[in-house]
Amino acid sequence: DAMVIQNPRYQVTQFGKPVTLSCSQTLNHNVMYWYQQKSSQAPKLLFHYYDKDFNNEADTPDNFQSRRPNTSFCFLDIRSPGLGDAAMYLCATSRDHSNQPQHFGDGTRLSIL
Amino acid sequence: QKEVEQDPGPLSVPEGAIVSLNCTYSNSAFQYFMWYRQYSRKGPELLMYTYSSGNKEDGRFTAQVDKSSKYISLFIRDSQPSDSATYLCAMSFSGGGADGLTFGKGTHLIIQP
């Protein structure tokens, strides 16, 4: 049974049109992460939430935002997608900050027209 | 500095062979080391999670960490066609928590029937 669920699996949007990706988890984990994975590249951390505390990576573009309305859900908002934002977006969770592995969803593949 | 090097392959071996996958890293502050398996169009699946130097075995998989050489390995015994996937090494300073994970680019493994 999937424990980290991402919707949709595939998303197509137009250049500059805002898009929201969704992640939900049934693990009741405190921490939720968003990674960007471009073709044949390593996943790159964008930001994470520890409970309601938001932690942004220094090199994450301002175009990327996130919301976590409750423990189970986390959203990735891309305000004005550019062609370079086409990628797989991976959501992950971990129980807390210390010594806990991360568990990933199957990702959302985003295409920009 | 965050940098993890991993040969992208592809690595093609016959069924039943022992597979050796490797990563090197530059930052000696990494303490936790992981191997993930990623099938096409799926999210990374945690295979092994280790702390500091030493070996850890789980079924056909053995993870090895040599912190003095900044080198980690994953061995797969009796390889099966279902092991064909991309294998990502990952590491963190604090167990995958506040700093997220730093990944290698992944090695594409093909097990020939």
Coordinates of C-alpha atoms in Angstrom, one line a residue:
Chain A
D1 CA 0.0 0.0 0.0
A2 CA 1.4 3.4 -1.0
M3 CA 2.3 5.5 2.0
V4 CA 3.5 8.6 0.2
I5 CA 1.1 9.5 -2.5
Q6 CA 1.7 12.1 -5.2
N7 CA -0.9 13.5 -7.5
P8 CA -1.0 13.8 -10.3
R9 CA 1.6 11.4 -11.7
Y10 CA 1.9 13.4 -14.8
Q11 CA 1.2 17.1 -15.2
V12 CA 1.4 19.3 -18.3
T13 CA 1.3 23.1 -18.0
Q14 CA 2.0 26.1 -20.2
F15 CA 5.0 28.3 -19.9
G16 CA 4.2 30.8 -17.2
K17 CA 1.0 29.2 -16.0
P18 CA 1.0 28.5 -12.2
V19 CA 0.8 24.8 -11.3
T20 CA 0.4 23.0 -8.0
L21 CA 1.6 19.5 -7.2
S22 CA 0.2 17.5 -4.3
C23 CA 1.7 15.0 -1.8
S24 CA -0.1 13.1 1.0
Q25 CA 1.2 10.6 3.5
T26 CA -0.3 8.0 5.8
L27 CA 2.8 7.6 7.9
N28 CA 2.1 10.5 10.3
H29 CA 5.6 11.6 9.8
N30 CA 6.7 15.0 11.0
V31 CA 9.0 15.9 8.1
M32 CA 8.0 16.3 4.5
Y33 CA 10.5 17.1 1.7
W34 CA 10.3 18.2 -1.9
Y35 CA 13.1 17.2 -4.4
Q36 CA 13.5 18.1 -8.0
Q37 CA 15.0 15.4 -10.3
K38 CA 15.9 16.3 -13.9
S39 CA 16.6 13.6 -16.4
S40 CA 19.7 11.5 -15.6
Q41 CA 20.5 13.7 -12.6
A42 CA 20.5 13.4 -8.9
P43 CA 17.5 14.4 -6.9
K44 CA 18.0 17.9 -5.5
L45 CA 16.4 19.1 -2.3
L46 CA 14.2 22.2 -2.8
F47 CA 12.8 22.6 0.8
H48 CA 11.3 20.8 3.7
Y49 CA 8.8 21.2 6.5
Y50 CA 9.4 20.0 10.0
D51 CA 5.9 20.0 11.3
K52 CA 4.8 23.6 10.4
D53 CA 8.3 25.0 10.2
F54 CA 9.4 25.7 6.6
N55 CA 13.1 25.3 5.6
N56 CA 14.2 26.6 2.2
E57 CA 17.4 25.5 0.5
A58 CA 19.6 28.6 -0.2
D59 CA 19.6 27.9 -4.0
T60 CA 15.9 27.2 -4.5
P61 CA 14.4 29.7 -6.9
D62 CA 11.8 32.1 -5.5
N63 CA 9.5 30.7 -8.2
F64 CA 9.0 27.6 -6.0
Q65 CA 6.8 27.8 -3.0
S66 CA 5.3 25.2 -0.6
R67 CA 2.4 24.9 1.7
R68 CA 1.6 22.3 4.4
P69 CA -1.9 22.8 5.7
N70 CA -1.8 19.7 8.0
T71 CA 0.4 16.8 8.9
S72 CA -0.8 14.6 6.0
F73 CA -0.6 17.0 3.1
C74 CA 2.1 19.2 1.4
F75 CA 1.9 21.1 -1.8
L76 CA 4.5 22.4 -4.2
D77 CA 3.5 25.6 -6.1
I78 CA 5.4 26.8 -9.1
R79 CA 4.3 30.4 -9.7
S80 CA 5.6 30.9 -13.3
P81 CA 7.0 27.7 -14.7
G82 CA 9.8 28.0 -17.2
L83 CA 11.1 25.4 -19.6
G84 CA 13.9 24.6 -17.3
D85 CA 11.4 23.5 -14.6
A86 CA 10.4 20.4 -16.5
A87 CA 11.4 17.6 -14.2
M88 CA 10.3 14.8 -11.9
Y89 CA 9.2 16.2 -8.5
L90 CA 9.6 13.8 -5.6
C91 CA 8.0 14.1 -2.2
A92 CA 9.5 12.3 0.7
T93 CA 8.8 12.0 4.4
S94 CA 10.7 11.0 7.6
R95 CA 9.6 10.5 11.1
D96 CA 11.7 13.3 12.5
H97 CA 15.0 15.1 12.0
S98 CA 17.4 12.6 13.6
N99 CA 18.5 9.2 12.3
Q100 CA 15.4 8.4 10.3
P101 CA 15.4 7.3 6.7
Q102 CA 13.4 9.2 4.1
H103 CA 10.5 7.4 2.2
F104 CA 9.6 8.6 -1.3
G105 CA 6.5 8.8 -3.3
D106 CA 6.5 7.9 -7.0
G107 CA 6.8 11.5 -8.1
T108 CA 5.0 13.8 -10.5
R109 CA 6.5 14.3 -13.9
L110 CA 6.0 17.9 -15.0
S111 CA 6.1 19.0 -18.6
I112 CA 6.1 22.6 -19.8
L113 CA 4.7 23.5 -23.2
Chain B
Q1 CA 30.6 21.3 0.2
K2 CA 28.2 18.6 -1.0
E3 CA 29.5 16.4 -3.7
V4 CA 28.8 12.7 -4.4
E5 CA 30.3 10.9 -7.4
Q6 CA 28.7 7.9 -8.9
D7 CA 29.3 6.2 -12.3
P8 CA 26.1 6.5 -14.3
G9 CA 26.7 3.3 -16.3
P10 CA 25.0 1.5 -17.8
L11 CA 26.4 -1.6 -16.1
S12 CA 25.3 -4.8 -17.8
V13 CA 25.9 -8.2 -16.1
P14 CA 24.5 -11.7 -16.6
E15 CA 21.9 -13.1 -14.3
G16 CA 23.4 -14.7 -11.2
A17 CA 26.5 -12.5 -11.2
I18 CA 27.6 -10.5 -8.2
V19 CA 27.1 -6.8 -8.8
S20 CA 29.3 -4.1 -7.2
L21 CA 28.0 -0.5 -7.2
N22 CA 30.1 2.4 -5.7
C23 CA 30.1 6.0 -4.7
T24 CA 32.8 8.4 -3.6
Y25 CA 32.2 11.6 -1.7
S26 CA 34.3 14.6 -0.6
N27 CA 32.7 15.8 2.6
S28 CA 33.9 13.9 5.6
A29 CA 31.0 15.3 7.7
F30 CA 28.6 12.8 6.1
Q31 CA 27.5 10.3 8.8
Y32 CA 24.6 8.4 7.3
F33 CA 24.7 6.4 4.1
M34 CA 21.8 5.0 2.0
W35 CA 21.1 3.1 -1.1
Y36 CA 17.9 3.6 -3.0
R37 CA 16.6 1.6 -6.0
Q38 CA 14.6 3.5 -8.6
Y39 CA 12.6 1.8 -11.3
S40 CA 11.7 3.7 -14.4
R41 CA 8.9 6.3 -13.7
K42 CA 8.8 5.4 -10.0
G43 CA 10.2 7.0 -6.9
P44 CA 13.3 5.9 -5.1
E45 CA 12.8 2.9 -2.8
L46 CA 15.1 2.6 0.3
L47 CA 17.2 -0.5 0.2
M48 CA 19.9 0.0 2.8
Y49 CA 20.5 2.5 5.6
T50 CA 23.8 2.6 7.5
Y51 CA 25.6 4.7 9.9
S52 CA 29.4 5.3 9.9
S53 CA 31.9 2.7 8.7
G54 CA 31.3 -1.0 8.4
N55 CA 29.1 -3.6 6.6
K56 CA 25.4 -4.3 6.7
E57 CA 23.7 -7.2 5.1
D58 CA 20.1 -7.7 4.2
G59 CA 19.3 -10.7 2.1
R60 CA 21.1 -10.5 -1.2
F61 CA 22.3 -7.0 -0.5
T62 CA 25.4 -5.9 1.4
A63 CA 26.2 -2.2 2.0
Q64 CA 29.8 -1.3 2.8
V65 CA 31.0 2.1 4.1
D66 CA 34.7 3.1 4.4
K67 CA 34.7 6.6 5.9
S68 CA 38.5 6.8 5.8
S69 CA 38.5 6.5 2.0
K70 CA 35.1 8.3 1.6
Y71 CA 33.9 5.3 -0.4
I72 CA 30.6 3.4 -0.1
S73 CA 29.5 0.2 -2.0
L74 CA 26.5 -1.9 -2.5
F75 CA 26.9 -5.6 -3.4
I76 CA 24.1 -7.6 -4.9
R77 CA 24.5 -11.4 -4.9
D78 CA 22.7 -13.8 -7.2
S79 CA 21.5 -10.9 -9.3
Q80 CA 18.1 -11.2 -11.0
P81 CA 16.5 -9.5 -14.0
S82 CA 14.1 -7.8 -11.5
D83 CA 17.2 -6.0 -10.0
S84 CA 17.4 -4.0 -13.3
A85 CA 17.0 -0.4 -12.2
T86 CA 18.9 2.7 -11.3
Y87 CA 20.7 2.6 -8.0
L88 CA 21.2 5.9 -6.2
C89 CA 23.5 6.4 -3.3
A90 CA 22.6 9.0 -0.8
M91 CA 24.1 10.5 2.3
S92 CA 23.4 13.0 5.0
F93 CA 25.0 14.8 8.0
S94 CA 22.2 14.1 10.4
G95 CA 20.4 10.9 9.4
G96 CA 18.3 12.4 6.6
G97 CA 16.7 15.1 8.7
A98 CA 17.3 18.8 8.7
D99 CA 19.8 18.8 5.9
G100 CA 18.0 16.5 3.5
L101 CA 19.8 13.9 1.4
T102 CA 22.7 14.4 -1.0
F103 CA 22.4 12.0 -3.9
G104 CA 24.7 10.6 -6.5
K105 CA 23.4 10.7 -10.1
G106 CA 22.6 7.0 -10.0
T107 CA 24.0 3.9 -11.8
H108 CA 21.8 2.2 -14.4
L109 CA 22.0 -1.5 -13.8
I110 CA 20.9 -4.1 -16.4
I111 CA 20.7 -7.8 -15.5
Q112 CA 20.7 -9.9 -18.6
P113 CA 18.5 -13.1 -18.4

